[in-house]
Short mmCIF file of C-alpha atoms in Angstrom, two decimals:
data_model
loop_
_atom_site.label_atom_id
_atom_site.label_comp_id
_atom_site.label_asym_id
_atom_site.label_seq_id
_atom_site.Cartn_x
_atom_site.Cartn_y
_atom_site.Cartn_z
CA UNK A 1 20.98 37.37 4.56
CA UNK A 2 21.88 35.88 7.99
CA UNK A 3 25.51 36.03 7.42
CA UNK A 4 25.36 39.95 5.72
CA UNK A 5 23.34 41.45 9.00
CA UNK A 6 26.01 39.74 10.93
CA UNK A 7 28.92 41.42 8.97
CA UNK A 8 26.87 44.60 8.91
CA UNK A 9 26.63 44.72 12.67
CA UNK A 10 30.64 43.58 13.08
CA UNK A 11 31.04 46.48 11.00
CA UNK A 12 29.36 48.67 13.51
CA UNK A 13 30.81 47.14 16.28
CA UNK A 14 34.97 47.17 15.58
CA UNK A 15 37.60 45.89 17.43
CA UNK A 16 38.02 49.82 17.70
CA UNK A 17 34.88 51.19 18.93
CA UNK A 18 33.65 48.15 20.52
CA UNK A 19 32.82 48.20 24.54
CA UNK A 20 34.07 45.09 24.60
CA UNK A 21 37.44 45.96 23.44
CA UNK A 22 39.15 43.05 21.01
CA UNK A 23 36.40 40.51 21.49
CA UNK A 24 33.39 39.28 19.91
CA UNK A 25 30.41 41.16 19.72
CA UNK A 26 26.97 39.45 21.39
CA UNK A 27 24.88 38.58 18.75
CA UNK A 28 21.46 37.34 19.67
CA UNK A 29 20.40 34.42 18.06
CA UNK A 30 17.39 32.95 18.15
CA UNK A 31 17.90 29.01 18.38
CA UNK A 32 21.27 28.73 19.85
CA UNK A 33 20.84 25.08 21.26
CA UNK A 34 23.42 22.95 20.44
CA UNK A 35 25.91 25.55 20.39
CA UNK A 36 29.62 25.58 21.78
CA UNK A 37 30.03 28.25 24.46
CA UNK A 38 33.17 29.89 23.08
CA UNK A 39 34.77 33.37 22.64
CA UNK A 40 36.73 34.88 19.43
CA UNK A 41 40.02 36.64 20.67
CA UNK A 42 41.17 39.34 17.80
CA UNK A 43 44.33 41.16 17.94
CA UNK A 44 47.83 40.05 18.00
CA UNK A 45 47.09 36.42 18.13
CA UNK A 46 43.70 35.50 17.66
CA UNK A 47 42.40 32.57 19.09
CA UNK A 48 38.93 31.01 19.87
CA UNK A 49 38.67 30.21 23.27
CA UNK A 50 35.92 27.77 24.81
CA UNK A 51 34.18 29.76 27.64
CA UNK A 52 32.50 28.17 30.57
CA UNK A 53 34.29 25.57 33.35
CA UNK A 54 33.84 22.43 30.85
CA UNK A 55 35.22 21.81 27.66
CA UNK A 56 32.54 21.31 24.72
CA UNK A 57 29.63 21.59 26.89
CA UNK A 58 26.70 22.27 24.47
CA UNK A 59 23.57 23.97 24.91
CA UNK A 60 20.59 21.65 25.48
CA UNK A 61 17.61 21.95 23.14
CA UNK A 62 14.90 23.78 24.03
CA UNK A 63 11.98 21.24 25.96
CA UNK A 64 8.77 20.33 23.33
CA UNK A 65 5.89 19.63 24.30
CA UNK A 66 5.64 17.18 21.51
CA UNK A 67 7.92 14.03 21.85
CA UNK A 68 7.74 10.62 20.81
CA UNK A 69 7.02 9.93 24.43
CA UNK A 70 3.82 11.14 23.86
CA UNK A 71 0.87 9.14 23.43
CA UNK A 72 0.65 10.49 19.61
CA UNK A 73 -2.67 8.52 19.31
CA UNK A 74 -4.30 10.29 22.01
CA UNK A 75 -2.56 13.70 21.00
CA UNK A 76 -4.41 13.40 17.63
CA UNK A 77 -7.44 11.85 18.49
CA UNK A 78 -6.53 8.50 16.21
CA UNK A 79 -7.51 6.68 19.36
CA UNK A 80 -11.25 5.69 17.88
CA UNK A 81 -10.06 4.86 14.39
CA UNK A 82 -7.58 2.87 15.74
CA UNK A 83 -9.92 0.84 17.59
CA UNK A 84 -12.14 0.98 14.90
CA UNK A 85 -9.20 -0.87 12.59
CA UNK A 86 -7.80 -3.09 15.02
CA UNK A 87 -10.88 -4.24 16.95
CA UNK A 88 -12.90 -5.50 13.94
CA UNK A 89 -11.69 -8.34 11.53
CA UNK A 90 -11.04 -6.45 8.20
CA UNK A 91 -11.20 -8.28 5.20
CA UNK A 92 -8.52 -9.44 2.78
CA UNK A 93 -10.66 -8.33 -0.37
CA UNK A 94 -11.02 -5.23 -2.32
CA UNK A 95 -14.86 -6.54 -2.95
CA UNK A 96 -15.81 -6.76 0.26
CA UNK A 97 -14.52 -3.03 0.64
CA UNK A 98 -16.60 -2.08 -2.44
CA UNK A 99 -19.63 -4.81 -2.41
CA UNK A 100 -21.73 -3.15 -5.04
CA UNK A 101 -19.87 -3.24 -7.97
CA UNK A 102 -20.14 -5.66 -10.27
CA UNK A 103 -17.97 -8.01 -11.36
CA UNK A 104 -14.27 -9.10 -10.67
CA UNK A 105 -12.38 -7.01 -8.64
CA UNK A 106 -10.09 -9.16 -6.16
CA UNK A 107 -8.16 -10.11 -9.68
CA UNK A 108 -5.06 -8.07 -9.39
CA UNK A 109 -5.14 -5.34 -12.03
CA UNK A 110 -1.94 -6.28 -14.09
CA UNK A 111 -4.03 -9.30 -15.47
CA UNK A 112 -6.72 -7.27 -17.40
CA UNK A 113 -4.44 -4.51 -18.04
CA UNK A 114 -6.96 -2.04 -15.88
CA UNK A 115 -4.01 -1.69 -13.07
CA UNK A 116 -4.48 2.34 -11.23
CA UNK A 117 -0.63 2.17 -11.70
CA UNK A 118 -0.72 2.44 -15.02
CA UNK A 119 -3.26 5.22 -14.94
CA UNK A 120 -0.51 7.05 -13.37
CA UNK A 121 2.67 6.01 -15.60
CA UNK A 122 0.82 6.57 -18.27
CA UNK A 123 -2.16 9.14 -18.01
CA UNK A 124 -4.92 9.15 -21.00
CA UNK A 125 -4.71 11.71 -22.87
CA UNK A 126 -7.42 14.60 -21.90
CA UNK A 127 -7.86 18.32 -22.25
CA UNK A 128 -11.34 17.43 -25.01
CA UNK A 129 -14.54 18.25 -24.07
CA UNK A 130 -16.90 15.04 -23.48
CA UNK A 131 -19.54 15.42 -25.87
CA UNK A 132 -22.78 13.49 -26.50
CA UNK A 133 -22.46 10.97 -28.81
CA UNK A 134 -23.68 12.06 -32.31
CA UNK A 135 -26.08 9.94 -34.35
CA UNK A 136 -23.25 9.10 -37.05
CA UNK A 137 -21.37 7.39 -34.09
CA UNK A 138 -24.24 5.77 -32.62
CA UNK A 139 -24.69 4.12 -35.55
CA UNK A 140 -21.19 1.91 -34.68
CA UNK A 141 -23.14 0.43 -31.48
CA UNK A 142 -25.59 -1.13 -33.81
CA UNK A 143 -25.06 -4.89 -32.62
CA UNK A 144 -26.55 -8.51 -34.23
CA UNK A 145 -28.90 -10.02 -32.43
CA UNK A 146 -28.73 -12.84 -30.33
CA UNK A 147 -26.31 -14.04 -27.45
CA UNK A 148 -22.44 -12.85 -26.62
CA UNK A 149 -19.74 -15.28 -28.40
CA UNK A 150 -18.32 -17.87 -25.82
CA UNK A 151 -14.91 -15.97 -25.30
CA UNK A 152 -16.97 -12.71 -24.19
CA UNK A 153 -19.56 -14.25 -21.97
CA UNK A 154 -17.79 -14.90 -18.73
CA UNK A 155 -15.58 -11.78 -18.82
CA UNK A 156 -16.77 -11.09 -15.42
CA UNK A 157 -15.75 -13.94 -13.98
CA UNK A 158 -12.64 -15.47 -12.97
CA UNK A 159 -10.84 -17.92 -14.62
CA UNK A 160 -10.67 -21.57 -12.63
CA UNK A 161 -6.65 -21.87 -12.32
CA UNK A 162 -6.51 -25.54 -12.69
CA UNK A 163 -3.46 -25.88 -14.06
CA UNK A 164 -1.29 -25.73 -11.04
CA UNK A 165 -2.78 -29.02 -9.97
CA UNK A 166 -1.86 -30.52 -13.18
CA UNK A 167 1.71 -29.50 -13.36
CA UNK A 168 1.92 -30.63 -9.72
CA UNK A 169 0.63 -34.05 -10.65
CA UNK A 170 2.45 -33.88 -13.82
CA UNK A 171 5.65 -33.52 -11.99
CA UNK A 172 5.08 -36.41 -9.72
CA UNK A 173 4.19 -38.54 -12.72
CA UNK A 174 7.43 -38.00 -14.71
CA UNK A 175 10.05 -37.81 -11.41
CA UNK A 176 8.20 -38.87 -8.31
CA UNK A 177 9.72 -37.63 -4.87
CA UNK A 178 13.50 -38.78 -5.15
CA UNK A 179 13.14 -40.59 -1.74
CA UNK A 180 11.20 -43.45 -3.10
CA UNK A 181 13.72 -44.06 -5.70
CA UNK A 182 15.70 -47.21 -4.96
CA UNK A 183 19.41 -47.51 -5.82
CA UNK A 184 19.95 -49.03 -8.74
CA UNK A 185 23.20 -51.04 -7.60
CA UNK A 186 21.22 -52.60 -4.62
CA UNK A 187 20.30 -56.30 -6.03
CA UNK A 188 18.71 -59.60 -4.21
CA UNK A 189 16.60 -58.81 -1.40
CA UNK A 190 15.83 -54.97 -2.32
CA UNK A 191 14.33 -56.51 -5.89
CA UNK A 192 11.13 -57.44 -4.05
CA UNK A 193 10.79 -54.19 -2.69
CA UNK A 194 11.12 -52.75 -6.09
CA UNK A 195 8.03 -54.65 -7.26
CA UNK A 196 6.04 -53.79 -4.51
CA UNK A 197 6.63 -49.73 -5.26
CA UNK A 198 5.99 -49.73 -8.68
CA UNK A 199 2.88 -51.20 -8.26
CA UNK A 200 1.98 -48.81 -5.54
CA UNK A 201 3.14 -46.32 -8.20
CA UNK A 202 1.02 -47.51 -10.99
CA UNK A 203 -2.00 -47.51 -8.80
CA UNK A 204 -1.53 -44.43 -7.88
CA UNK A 205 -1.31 -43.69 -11.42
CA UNK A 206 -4.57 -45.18 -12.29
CA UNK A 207 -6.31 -43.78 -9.65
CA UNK A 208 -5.85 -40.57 -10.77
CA UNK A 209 -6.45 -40.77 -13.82
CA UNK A 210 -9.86 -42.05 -12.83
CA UNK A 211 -10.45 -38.40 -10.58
CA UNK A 212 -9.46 -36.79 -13.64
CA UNK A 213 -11.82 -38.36 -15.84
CA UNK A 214 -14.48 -37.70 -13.36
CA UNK A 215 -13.43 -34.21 -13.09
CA UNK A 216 -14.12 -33.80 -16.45
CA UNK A 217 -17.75 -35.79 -16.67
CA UNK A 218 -18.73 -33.32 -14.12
CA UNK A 219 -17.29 -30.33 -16.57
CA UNK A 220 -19.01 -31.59 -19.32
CA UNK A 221 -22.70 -31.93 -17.67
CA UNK A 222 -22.25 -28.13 -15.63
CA UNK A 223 -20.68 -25.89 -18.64
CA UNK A 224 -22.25 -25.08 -21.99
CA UNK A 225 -20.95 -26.59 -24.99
CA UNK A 226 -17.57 -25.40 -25.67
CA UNK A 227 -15.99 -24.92 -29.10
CA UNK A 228 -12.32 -25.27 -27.17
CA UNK A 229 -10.91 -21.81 -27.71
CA UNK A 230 -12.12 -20.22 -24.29
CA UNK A 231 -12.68 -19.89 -20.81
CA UNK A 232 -14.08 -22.46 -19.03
CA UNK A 233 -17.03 -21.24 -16.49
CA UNK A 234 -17.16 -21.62 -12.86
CA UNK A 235 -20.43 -20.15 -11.93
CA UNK A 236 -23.37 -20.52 -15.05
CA UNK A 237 -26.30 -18.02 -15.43
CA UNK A 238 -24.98 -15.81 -13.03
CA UNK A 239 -26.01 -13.13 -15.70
CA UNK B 1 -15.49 18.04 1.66
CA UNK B 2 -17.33 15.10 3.16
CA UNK B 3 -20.36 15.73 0.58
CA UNK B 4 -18.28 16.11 -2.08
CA UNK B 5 -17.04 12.82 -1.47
CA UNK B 6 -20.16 11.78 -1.12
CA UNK B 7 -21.07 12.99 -4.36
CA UNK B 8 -18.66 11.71 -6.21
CA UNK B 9 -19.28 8.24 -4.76
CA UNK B 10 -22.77 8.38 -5.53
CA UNK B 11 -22.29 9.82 -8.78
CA UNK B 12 -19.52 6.69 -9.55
CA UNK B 13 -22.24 4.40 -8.37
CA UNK B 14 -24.60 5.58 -11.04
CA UNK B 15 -22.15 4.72 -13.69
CA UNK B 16 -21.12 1.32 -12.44
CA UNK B 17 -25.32 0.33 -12.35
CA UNK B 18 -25.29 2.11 -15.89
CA UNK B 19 -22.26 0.11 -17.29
CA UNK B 20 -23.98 -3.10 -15.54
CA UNK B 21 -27.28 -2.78 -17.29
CA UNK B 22 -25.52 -1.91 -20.77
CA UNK B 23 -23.97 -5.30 -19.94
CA UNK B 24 -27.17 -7.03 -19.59
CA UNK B 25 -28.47 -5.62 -22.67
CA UNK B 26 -25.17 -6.40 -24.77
CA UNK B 27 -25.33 -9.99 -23.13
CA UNK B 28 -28.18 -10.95 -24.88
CA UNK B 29 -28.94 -8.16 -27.46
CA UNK B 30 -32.35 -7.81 -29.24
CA UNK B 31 -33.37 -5.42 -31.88
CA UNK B 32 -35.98 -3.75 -30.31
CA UNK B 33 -33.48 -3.17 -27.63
CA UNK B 34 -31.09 -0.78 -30.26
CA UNK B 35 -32.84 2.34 -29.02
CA UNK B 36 -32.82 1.26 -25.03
CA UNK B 37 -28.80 1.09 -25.45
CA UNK B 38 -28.32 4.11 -27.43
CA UNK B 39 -29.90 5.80 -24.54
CA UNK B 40 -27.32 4.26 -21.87
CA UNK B 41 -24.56 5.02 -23.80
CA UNK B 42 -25.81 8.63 -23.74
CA UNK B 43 -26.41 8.35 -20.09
CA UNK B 44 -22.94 6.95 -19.82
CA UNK B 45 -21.38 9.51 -21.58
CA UNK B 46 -23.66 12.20 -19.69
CA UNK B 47 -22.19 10.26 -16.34
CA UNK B 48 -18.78 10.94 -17.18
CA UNK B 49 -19.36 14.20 -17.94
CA UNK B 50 -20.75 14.95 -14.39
CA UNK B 51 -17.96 13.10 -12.77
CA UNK B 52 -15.77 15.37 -14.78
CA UNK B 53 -17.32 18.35 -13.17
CA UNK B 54 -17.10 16.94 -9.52
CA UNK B 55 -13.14 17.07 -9.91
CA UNK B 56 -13.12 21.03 -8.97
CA UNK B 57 -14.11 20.07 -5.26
CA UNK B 58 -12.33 17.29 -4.70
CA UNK B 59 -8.71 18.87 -5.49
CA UNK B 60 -7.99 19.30 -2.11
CA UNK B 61 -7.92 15.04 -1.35
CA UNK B 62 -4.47 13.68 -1.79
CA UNK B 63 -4.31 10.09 -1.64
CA UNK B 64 -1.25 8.56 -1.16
CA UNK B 65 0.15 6.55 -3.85
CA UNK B 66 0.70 3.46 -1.93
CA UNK B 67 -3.19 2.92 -1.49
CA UNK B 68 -2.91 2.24 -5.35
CA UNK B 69 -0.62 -1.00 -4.85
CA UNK B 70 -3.31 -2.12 -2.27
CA UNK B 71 -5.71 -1.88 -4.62
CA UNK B 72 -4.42 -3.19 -7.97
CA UNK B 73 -3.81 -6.21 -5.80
CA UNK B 74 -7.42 -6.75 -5.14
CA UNK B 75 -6.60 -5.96 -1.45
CA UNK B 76 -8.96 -3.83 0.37
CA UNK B 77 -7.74 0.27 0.98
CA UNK B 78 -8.53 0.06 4.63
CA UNK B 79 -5.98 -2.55 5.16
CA UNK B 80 -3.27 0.16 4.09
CA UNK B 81 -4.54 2.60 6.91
CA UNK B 82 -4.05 0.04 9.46
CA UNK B 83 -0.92 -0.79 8.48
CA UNK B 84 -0.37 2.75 8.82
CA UNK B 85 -1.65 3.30 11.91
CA UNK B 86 0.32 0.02 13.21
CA UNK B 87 3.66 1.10 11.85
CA UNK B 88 3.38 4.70 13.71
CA UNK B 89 2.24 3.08 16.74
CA UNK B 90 5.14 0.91 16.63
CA UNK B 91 7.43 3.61 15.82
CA UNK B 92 5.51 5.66 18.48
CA UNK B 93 6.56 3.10 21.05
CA UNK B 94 9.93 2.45 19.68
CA UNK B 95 11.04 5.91 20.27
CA UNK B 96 9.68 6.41 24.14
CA UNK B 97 11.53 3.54 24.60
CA UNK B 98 14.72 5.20 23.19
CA UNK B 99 14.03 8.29 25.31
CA UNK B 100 13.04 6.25 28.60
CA UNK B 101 16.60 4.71 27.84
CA UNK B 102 18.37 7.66 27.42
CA UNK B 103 16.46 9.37 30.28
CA UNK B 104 17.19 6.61 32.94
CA UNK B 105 21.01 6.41 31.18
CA UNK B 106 21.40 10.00 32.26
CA UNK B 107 20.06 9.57 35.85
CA UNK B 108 22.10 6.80 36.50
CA UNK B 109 25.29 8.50 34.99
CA UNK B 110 24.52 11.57 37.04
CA UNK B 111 23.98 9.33 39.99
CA UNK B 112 27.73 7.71 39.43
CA UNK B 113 29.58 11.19 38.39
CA UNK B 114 28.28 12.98 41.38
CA UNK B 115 30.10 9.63 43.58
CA UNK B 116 33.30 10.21 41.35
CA UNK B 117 33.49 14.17 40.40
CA UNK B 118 31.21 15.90 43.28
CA UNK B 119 32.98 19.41 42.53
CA UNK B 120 32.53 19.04 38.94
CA UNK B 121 28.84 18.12 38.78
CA UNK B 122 27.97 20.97 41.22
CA UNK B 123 29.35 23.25 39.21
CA UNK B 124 27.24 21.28 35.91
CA UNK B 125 24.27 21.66 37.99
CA UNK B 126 24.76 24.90 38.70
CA UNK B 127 25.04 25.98 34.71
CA UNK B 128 22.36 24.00 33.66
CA UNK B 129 19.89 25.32 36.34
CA UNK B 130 17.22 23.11 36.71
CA UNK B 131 17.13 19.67 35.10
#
């Protein structure tokens, strides 16, 4: 559009009628920072010729009020919520942002598949009316008496993640830090200190087992009976 | 927009203590409780229709995707505006110290041309009027 006014006025403004004789019509524009100064010659040989006493001098942009000099906080009024976020200690958890609902919800949501990021990848299908439920479909929420099975009951709890203890002390069981491993081509005098590591290694040995084993008495006396297919409990009758 | 927020919160609330006490009946389930439930899950069904109706006013409220991360990592939303609010104030700073530097660069090369090329910048200052 730009570009066909422009032709449109050249057109009115020839090389022939023009006041300015063979050169350029003025054309106002409206941002012209940034520009080069220069004149178009027409005629015989037409050249473009840089106007002004330095060569590529520029126009300057035009001054803002607005520049990242500014205080932007101030400019916006951010300054009391920023105050307000870096004065006081926020907290790491999602629960303490939301303390009244129940259950779990510092658990990262990949692990129970209820994740907001998969809301969006994959939307549930919608567009239906929600309707009451009708008594024929009632009829599936008629439930046995008596308590939940084991593997449903703590659902709202968190899993103890034990096992990262285990496969740390597994590890040092089977290779031990390879520091205290002694040469095996150093004989005589090292022998002796051979001895005296493996017992400190077997002690260690036994010594854990015992925590273990205590561990699990205090298991045992805390938690329900368990059949050995689910979670183990860290919090009873929270329910 | 601030009450329909608010409605929506309390209305979310609602369902959450509804869902909760459906819990507490499913938990432990007795007979005579059959008709007790059946009423919840009416009430929960009821509670999603009125959250379905609250969506109309609160169309306007985008919320940036990256508050989602935050919060599928169990990490708490308001964390994610101050980082926000951090990261602009560092940027803020970052870029008046780029134009401090390029203002005090242009004083000082002004300074040093006007000692070598007096004619020159007179005729510069002249042009660019007043800076």
């Amino acid at each position: 559009m730009m570009m066909g006014d422009q032709f449109r006025k050249v057109e009115q403004y020839s090389p022939k009628s023009s006041p300015r004789g063979a050169r350029s019509p003025v054309v106002s524009r409206q941002d012209s920072s940034g520009t080069l100064k220069t004149t178009i010659l027409l005629g015989k040989n037409p050249s473009i010729v840089p106007s002004g006493p330095f060569y590529l001098l520029k126009e300057p942009p035009g001054e803002s009020d607005l520049t990242g000099a500014t205080n932007l906080m101030a400019y916006y009024g951010l300054e009391h919520s920023y105050s307000k976020f870096s004065g006081k200690k926020l907290k790491e958890q999602l629960s303490s942002f939301l303390p009244s609902l129940p259950g779990v919800i510092d658990s990262p949501g990949q692990q129970d598949n209820s994740s907001l990021r998969s809301v969006i990848d994959k939307p549930p299908i919608g567009g239906k009316d929600i309707l009451p439920l009708t008594s024929v479909q009632l009829d599936g929420f008629r439930l046995h008496p008596g308590p939940l099975p084991e593997q449903y009951r703590y659902a709202n709890q968190a899993p103890i993640k034990k096992h990262k203890n285990k496969h740390k002390k597994h590890k040092h069981k089977e290779g031990g830090p390879p520091s205290q491993e002694t040469p095996v081509s150093e004989v005589g005098p090292d022998t002796h200190e051979k001895k005296h590591k493996k017992q400190k290694r077997h002690d260690d040995d036994k010594e854990r087992k015992k925590r273990k084993k205590e561990k699990k008495r205090k298991k045992q006396k805390h938690s329900p009976e368990h059949t050995g297919g689910g979670m183990t409990p860290s919090q009873h009758g929270s329910n | 927009m601030a009450s329909s927020l608010e409605n929506l919160e309390s209305q979310l609330e609602l369902f959450a203590e509804n869902v909760r006490q459906i819990h507490i009946i499913v938990s432990d389930f007795q007979p005579q409780s059959q008709n007790v439930l059946n009423q919840k899950l009416q009430a929960l069904v009821h509670g999603l229709q009125e959250v379905d109706k609250l969506k109309s006013q609160v169309q306007d409220v985008h919320v940036p995707l990256e508050v989602f991360d935050y919060i599928d990592q169990g990490r708490n939303p308001q964390l994610y505006t101050k980082d926000c609010i951090e990261k602009a104030l560092a940027k803020n700073e970052q870029v008046k110290g780029k134009i401090d530097s390029f203002r005090k660069f242009k004083a000082n090369m002004l300074l040093e041309l006007s000692k070598t090329f007096p004619n020159e910048l007179n005729k510069y200052r002249a042009l660019r009027g007043d800076e």
